[in-house]
Short mmCIF file of C-alpha atoms and ligand atoms in Angstrom, two decimals:
data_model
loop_
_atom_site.label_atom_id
_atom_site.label_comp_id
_atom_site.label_asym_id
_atom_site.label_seq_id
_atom_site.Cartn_x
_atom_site.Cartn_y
_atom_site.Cartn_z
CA UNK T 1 -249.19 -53.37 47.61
CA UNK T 2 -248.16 -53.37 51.22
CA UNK T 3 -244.56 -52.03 50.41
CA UNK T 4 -246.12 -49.54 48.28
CA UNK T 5 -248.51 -48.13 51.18
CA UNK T 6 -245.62 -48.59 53.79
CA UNK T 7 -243.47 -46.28 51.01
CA UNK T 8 -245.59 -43.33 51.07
CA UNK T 9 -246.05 -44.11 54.54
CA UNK T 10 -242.40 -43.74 55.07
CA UNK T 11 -242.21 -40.37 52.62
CA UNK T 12 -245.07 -38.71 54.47
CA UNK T 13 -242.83 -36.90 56.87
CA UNK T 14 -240.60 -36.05 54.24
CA UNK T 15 -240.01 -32.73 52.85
CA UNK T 16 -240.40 -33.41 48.63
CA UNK T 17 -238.83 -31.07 47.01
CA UNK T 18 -238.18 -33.66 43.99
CA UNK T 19 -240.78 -32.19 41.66
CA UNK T 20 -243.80 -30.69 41.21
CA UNK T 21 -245.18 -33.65 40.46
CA UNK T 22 -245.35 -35.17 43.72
CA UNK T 23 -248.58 -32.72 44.87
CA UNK T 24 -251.52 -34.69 46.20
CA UNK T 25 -255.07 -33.16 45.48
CA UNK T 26 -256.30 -30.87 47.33
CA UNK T 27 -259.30 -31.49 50.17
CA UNK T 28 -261.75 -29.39 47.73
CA UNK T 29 -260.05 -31.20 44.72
CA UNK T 30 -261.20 -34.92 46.80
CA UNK T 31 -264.72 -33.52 47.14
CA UNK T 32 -265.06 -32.26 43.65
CA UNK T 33 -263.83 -35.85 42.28
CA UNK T 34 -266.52 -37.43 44.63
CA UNK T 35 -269.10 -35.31 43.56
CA UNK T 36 -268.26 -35.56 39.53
CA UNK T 37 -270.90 -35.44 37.54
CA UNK T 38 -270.11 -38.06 34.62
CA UNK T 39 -270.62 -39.64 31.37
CA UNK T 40 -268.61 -41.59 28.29
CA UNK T 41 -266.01 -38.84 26.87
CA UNK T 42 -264.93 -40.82 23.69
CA UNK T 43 -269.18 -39.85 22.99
CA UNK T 44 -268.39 -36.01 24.05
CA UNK T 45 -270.54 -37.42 27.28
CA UNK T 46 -269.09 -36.47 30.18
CA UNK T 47 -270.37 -32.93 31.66
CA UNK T 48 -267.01 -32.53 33.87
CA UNK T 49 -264.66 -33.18 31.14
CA UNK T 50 -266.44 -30.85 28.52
CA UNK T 51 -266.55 -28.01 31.43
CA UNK T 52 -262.69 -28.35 32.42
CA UNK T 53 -262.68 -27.87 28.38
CA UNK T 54 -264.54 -24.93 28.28
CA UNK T 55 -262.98 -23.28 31.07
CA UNK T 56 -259.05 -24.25 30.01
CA UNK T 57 -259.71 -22.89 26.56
CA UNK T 58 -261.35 -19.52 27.99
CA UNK T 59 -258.55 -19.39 30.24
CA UNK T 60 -255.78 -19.69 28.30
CA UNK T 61 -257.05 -18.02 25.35
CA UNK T 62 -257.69 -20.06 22.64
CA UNK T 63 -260.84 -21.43 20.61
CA UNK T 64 -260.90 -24.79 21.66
CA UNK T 65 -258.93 -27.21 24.36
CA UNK T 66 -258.98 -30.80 24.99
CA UNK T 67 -257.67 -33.13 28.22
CA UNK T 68 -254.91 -35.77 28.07
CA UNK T 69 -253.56 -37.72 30.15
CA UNK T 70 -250.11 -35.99 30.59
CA UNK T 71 -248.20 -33.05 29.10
CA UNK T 72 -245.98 -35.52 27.45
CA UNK T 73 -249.20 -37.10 25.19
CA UNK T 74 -250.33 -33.20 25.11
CA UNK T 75 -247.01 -31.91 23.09
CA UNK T 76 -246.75 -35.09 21.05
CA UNK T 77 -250.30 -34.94 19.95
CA UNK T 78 -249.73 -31.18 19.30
CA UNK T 79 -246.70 -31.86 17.58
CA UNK T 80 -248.48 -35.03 15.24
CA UNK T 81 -251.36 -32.08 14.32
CA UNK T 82 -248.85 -29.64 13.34
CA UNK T 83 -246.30 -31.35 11.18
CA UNK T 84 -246.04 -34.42 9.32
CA UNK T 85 -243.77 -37.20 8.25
CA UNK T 86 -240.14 -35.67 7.50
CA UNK T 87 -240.89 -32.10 8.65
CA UNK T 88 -238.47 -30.41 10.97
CA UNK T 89 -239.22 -29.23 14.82
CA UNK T 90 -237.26 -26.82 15.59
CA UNK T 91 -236.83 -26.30 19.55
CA UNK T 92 -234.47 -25.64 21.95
CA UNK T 93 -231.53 -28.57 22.78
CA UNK T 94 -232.41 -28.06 26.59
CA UNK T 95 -236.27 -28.37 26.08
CA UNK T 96 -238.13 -31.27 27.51
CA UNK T 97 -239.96 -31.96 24.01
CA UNK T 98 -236.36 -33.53 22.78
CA UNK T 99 -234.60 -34.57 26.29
CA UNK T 100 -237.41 -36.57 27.84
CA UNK T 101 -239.74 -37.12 25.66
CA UNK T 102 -238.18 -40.65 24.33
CA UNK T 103 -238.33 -38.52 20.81
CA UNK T 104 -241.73 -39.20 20.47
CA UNK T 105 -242.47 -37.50 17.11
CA UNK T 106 -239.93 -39.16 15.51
CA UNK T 107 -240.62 -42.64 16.54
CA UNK T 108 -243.87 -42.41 15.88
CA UNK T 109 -244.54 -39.58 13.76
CA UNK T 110 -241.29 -39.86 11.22
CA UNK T 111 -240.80 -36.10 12.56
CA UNK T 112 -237.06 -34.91 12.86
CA UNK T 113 -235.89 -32.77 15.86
CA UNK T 114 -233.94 -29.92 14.85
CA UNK T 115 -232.22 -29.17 17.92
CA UNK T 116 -230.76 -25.30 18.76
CA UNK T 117 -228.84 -24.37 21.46
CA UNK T 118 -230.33 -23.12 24.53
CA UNK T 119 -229.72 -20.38 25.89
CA UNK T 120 -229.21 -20.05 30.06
CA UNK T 121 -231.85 -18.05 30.13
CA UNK T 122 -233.97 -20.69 28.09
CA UNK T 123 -234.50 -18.63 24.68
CA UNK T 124 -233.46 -19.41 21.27
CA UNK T 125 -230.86 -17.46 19.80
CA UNK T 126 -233.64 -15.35 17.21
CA UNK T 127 -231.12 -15.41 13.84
CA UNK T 128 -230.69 -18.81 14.80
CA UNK T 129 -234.39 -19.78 14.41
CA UNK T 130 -235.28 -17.49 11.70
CA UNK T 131 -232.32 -19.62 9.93
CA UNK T 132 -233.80 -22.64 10.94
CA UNK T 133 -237.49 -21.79 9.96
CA UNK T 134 -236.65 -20.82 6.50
CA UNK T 135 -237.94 -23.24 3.58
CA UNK T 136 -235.73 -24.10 0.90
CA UNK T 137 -236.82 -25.35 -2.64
CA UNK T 138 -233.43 -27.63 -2.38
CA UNK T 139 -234.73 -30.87 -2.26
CA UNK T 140 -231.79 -32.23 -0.32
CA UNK T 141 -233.37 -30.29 2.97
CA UNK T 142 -236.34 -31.50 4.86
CA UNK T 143 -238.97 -28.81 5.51
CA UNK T 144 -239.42 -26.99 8.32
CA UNK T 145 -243.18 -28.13 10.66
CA UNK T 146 -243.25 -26.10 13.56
CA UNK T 147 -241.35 -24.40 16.12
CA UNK T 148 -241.33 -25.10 20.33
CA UNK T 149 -240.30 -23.30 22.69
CA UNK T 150 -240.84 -23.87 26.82
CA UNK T 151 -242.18 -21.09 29.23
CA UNK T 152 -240.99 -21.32 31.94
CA UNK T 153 -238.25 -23.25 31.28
CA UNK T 154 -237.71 -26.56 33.04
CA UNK T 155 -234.11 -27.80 32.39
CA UNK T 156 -232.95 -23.76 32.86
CA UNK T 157 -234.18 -23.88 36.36
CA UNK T 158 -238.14 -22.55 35.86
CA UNK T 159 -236.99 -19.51 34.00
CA UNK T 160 -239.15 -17.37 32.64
CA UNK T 161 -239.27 -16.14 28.81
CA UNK T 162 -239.66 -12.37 28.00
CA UNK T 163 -243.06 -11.50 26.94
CA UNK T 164 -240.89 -9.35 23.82
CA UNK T 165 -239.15 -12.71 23.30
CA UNK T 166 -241.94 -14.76 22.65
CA UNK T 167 -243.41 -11.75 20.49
CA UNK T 168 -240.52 -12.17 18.51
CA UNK T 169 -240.24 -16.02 18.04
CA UNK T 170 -244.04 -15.70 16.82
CA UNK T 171 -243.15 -12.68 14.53
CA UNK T 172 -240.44 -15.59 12.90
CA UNK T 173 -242.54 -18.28 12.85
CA UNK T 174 -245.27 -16.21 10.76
CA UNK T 175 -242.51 -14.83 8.97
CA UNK T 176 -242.31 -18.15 7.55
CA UNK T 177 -245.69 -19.69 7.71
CA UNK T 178 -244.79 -21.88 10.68
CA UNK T 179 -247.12 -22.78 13.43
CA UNK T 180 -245.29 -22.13 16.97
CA UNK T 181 -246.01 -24.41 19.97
CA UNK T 182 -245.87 -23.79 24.07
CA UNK T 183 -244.74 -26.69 25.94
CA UNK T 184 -246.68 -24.66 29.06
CA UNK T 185 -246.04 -27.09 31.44
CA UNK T 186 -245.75 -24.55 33.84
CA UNK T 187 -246.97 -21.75 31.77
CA UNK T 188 -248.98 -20.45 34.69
CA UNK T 189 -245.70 -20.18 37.17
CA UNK T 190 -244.48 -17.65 33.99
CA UNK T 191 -247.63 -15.88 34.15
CA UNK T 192 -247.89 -15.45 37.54
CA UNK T 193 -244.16 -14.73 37.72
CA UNK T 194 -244.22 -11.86 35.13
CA UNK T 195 -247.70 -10.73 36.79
CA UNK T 196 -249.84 -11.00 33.46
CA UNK T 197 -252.72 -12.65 32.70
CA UNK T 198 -251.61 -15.96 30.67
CA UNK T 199 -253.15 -14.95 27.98
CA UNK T 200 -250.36 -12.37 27.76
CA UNK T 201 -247.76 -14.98 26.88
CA UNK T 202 -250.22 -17.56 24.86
CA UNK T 203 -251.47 -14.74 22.52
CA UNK T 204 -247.80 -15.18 21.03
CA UNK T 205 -248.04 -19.15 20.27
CA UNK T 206 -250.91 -21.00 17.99
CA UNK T 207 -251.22 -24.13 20.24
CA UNK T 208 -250.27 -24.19 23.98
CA UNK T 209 -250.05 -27.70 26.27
CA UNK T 210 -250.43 -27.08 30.10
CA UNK T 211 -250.24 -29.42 33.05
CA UNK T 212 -252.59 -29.40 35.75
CA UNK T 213 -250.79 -32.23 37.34
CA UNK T 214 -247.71 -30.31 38.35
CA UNK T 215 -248.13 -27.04 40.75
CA UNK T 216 -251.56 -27.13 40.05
CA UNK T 217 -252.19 -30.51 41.78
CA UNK T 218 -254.30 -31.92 40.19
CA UNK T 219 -253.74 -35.58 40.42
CA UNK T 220 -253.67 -36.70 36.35
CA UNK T 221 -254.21 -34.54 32.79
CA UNK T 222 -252.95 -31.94 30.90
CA UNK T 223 -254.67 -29.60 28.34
CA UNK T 224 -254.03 -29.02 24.98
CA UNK T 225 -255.42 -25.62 23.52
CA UNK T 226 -255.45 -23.92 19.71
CA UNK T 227 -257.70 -23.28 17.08
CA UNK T 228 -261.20 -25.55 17.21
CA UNK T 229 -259.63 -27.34 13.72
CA UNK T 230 -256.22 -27.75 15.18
CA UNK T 231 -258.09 -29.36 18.61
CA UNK T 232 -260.11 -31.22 16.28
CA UNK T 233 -256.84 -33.24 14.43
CA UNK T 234 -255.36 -33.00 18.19
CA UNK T 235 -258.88 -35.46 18.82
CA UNK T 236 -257.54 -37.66 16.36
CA UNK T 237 -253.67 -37.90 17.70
CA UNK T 238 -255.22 -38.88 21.04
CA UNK T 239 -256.96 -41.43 19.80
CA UNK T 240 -254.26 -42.82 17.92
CA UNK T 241 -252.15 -42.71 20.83
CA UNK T 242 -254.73 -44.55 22.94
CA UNK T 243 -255.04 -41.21 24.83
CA UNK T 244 -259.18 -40.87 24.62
CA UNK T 245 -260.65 -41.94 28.24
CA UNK T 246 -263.99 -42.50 29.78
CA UNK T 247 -265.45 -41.42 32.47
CA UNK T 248 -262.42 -38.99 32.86
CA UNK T 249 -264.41 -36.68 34.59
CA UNK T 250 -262.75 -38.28 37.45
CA UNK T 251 -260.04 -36.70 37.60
CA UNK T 252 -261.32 -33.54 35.14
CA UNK T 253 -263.39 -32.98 38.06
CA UNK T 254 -259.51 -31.85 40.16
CA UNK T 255 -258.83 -29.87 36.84
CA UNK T 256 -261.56 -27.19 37.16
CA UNK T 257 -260.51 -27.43 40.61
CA UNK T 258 -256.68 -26.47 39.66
CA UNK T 259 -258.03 -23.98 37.36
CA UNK T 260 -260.19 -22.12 39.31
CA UNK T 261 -258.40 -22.17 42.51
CA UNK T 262 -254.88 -22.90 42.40
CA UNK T 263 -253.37 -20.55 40.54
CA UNK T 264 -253.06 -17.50 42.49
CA UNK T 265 -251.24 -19.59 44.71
CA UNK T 266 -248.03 -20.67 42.88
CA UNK T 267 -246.21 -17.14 44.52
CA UNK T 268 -246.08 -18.61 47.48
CA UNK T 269 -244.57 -21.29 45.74
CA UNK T 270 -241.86 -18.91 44.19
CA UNK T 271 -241.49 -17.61 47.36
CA UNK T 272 -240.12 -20.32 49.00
CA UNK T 273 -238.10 -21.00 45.92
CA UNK T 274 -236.35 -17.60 47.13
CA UNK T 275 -236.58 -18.15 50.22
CA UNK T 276 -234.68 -21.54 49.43
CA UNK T 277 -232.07 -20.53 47.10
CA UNK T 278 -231.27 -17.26 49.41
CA UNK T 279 -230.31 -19.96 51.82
CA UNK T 280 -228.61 -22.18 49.77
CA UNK T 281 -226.28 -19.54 48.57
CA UNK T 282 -224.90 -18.93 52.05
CA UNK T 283 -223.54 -22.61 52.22
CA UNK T 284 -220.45 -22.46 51.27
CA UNK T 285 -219.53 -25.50 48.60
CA UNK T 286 -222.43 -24.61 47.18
CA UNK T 287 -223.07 -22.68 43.77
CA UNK T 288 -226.75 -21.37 42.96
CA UNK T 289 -227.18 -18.32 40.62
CA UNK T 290 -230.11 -16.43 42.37
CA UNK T 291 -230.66 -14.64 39.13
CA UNK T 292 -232.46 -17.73 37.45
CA UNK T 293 -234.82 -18.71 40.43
CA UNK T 294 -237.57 -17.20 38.84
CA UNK T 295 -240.24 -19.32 39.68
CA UNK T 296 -240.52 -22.59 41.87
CA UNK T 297 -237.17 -24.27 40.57
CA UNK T 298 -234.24 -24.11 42.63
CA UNK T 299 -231.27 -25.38 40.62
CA UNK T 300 -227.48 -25.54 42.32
CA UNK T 301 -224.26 -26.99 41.79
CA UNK T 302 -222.35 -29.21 44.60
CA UNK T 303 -218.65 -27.44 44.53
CA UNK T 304 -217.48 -29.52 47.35
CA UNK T 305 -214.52 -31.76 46.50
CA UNK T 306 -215.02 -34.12 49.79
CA UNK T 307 -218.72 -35.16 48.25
CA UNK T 308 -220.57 -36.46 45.42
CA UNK T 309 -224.19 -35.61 44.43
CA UNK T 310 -225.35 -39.08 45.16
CA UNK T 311 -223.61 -38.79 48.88
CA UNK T 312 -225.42 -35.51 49.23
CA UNK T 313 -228.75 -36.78 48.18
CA UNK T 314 -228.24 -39.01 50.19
CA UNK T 315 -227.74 -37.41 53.64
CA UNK T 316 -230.59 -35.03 52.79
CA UNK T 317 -232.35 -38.40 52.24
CA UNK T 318 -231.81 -39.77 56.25
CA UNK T 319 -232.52 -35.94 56.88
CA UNK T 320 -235.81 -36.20 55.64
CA UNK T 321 -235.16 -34.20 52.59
CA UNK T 322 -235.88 -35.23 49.10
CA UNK T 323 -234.18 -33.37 45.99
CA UNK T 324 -232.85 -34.07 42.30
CA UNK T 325 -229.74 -34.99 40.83
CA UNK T 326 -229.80 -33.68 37.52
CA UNK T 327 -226.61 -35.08 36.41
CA UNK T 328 -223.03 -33.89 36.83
CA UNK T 329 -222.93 -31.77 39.61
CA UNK T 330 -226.28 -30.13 39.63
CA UNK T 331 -229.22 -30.56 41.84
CA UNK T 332 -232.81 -29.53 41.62
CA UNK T 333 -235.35 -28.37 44.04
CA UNK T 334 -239.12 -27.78 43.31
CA UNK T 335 -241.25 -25.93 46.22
CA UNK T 336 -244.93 -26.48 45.53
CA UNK T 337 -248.22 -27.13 47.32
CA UNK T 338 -248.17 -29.16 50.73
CA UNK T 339 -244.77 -27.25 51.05
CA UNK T 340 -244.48 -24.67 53.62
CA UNK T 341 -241.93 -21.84 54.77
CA UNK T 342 -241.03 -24.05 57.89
CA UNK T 343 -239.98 -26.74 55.27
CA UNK T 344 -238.01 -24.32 53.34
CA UNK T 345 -236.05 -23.55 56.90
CA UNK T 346 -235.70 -27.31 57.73
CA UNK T 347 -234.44 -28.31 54.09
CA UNK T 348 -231.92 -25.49 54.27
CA UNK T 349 -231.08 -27.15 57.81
CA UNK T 350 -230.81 -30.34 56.33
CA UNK T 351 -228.44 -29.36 53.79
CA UNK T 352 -225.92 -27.20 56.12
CA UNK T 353 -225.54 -30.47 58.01
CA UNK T 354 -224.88 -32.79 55.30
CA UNK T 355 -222.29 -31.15 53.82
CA UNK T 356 -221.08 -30.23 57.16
CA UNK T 357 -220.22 -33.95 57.46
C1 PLP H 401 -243.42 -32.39 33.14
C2 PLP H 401 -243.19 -31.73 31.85
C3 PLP H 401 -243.76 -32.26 30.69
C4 PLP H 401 -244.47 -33.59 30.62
O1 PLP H 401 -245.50 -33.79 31.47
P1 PLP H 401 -245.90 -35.29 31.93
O2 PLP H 401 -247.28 -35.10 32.43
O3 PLP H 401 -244.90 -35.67 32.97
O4 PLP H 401 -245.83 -36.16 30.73
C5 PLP H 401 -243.56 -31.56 29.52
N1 PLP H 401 -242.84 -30.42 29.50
C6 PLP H 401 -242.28 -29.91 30.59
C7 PLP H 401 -241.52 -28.64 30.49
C8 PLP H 401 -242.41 -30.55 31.80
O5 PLP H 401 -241.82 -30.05 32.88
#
């Protein structure tokens, strides 16, 4: 316990740009979960939960919307409504739902992945998917579930999907009588990125899973939202997953918190992502394409013979610098909350020196 509070002792003066994830509440998000009004929320009890509910579903859009613990829970539980045993989800061979997700549906739900390439720019080629969504009577072929797709996209560097794309992916999966899910981890960055109201982009997509523990802040949950019957069988998956809490309003109390007040401020967050990747991309040995920092993800590629990832990480490490290795040569950087311009400028430092030697 000591180590632990000597560790984030130590990583207090460091600049995180690991993830997203790393955001402590905010001051108002400390009072609000001091002040949390509370109650059992496996009985529907607790006041905080049932208003972080109300407000995530009229938010985003949809009928009904229920807490869980993390995103991860959120698109399995979305994924166990929507499909059963043996039917196909069909997503995107980049997407977080099949590369870190320890295949969740299918160990548990007898689900199969249907993996399709990614594109770069995180879509799905659309012939591809209307292939792949199309039911056959052959009885050799499993049935298509559901289709996912991820706005913005993580593994693509926090790209952003075209509003006309996701109108088109929904077109296809109605096409075929498919229900389409939004892993919307960061689905505000996207909205707030294109400069639409989310509901813009979740008005394409019949169930939706957001975090508020990412550049919201919030310290725990995500939200799952759809149809009040589809959030009802979502009810069920969370309890089966062991996913229905207490006095939750705990930390629900940090969620209407990240709702109501931290969205407007994930620009500045995409500002210093620009701000960040316009340095990076005068370092020479370096290789960023500026064209896919849409939103708070900085991904680049270490083109420096002399150095490996893990010796560059690590310099930036005794420079006070924390980033990603994403494997092979690329590296990751997430601005967010608690990170300011000055950081940006010190990180970018931090980085010229390394590599300088
Ligand atoms: C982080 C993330 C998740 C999972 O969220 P956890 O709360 O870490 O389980 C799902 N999808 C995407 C795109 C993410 O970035």
């Amino acid at each position: 316990m000591y180590e632990d509070m000597a560790g984030a002792a130590a990583r207090r003066g460091m600049i995180d740009l690991r993830s997203d994830t790393v955001t402590l509440p905010s001051p108002a998000m400390r009072e609000a979960i001091s002040a949390a009004e509370l109650g059992d929320d496996v009985y529907g009890e607790d006041p905080t939960v049932n208003r972080l509910e109300e407000l995530a579903a009229e938010l985003i859009g949809k009928e009904a919307a229920v807490l869980v613990p993390t995103g991860t829970m959120g698109n399995l539980s979305a994924v166990l409504a929507h499909g059963g045993r043996g039917d196909r989800v069909i997503l995107g061979d980049e997407c977080h739902i099949y590369r870190y997700e320890a295949g969740g549906a299918s160990a548990l739900g007898g689900l199969i992945y249907h993996a399709l390439p990614n594109g770069a720019d995180g879509t799905i080629d659309l012939d591809q998917l209307r292939a792949a969504a199309a039911a056959s009577d052959d009885p050799h072929q499993s049935p298509p579930g559901l289709i996912c797709l991820e706005n913005t996209h993580n593994r693509c560097g926090g790209v952003v999907l075209p509003l006309s794309y996701m109108a088109a992916a929904h077109a296809i999966a109605q096409e075929h009588g498919l229900p389409l899910h939004l892993d919307g981890a960061r689905v505000f960055n996207a909205a707030v990125a294109l400069g639409v109201d989310v509901r813009e982009i979740t008005r394409h997509v019949d169930s939706v899973q957001f975090c508020l523990s990412k550049g919201l802040s919030a310290p725990v949950g995500s939200m799952v939202a759809g149809t009040r019957p589809f959030i009802a069988r979502v009810r069920r998956m969370r309890k089966i997953l062991g996913g229905s809490m207490r006095q939750a309003g705990v930390f629900a109390a940090a969620g209407v918190v990240a709702l109501s007040e931290m969205v407007g401020r994930l620009a500045d967050d995409h500002a210093n992502a620009r701000q960040l990747a316009a340095g990076l991309a005068a370092i020479p040995g370096l290789d960023i394409d500026l064209s896919r920092v849409q939103t708070n993800i900085v991904r680049f590629e270490l083109r420096d013979e002399r150095l490996s990832v893990a010796d560059l990480t690590g310099r930036l490490r005794e420079r006070g610098v924390l980033v990603g290795g994403m494997g092979g040569q690329t590296i990751r950087a997430v601005t967010h909350y608690g990170i300011e311009a000055a950081d940006i400028d010190r990180a970018v430092q931090a980085v010229r020196e390394a590599l300088a030697g």
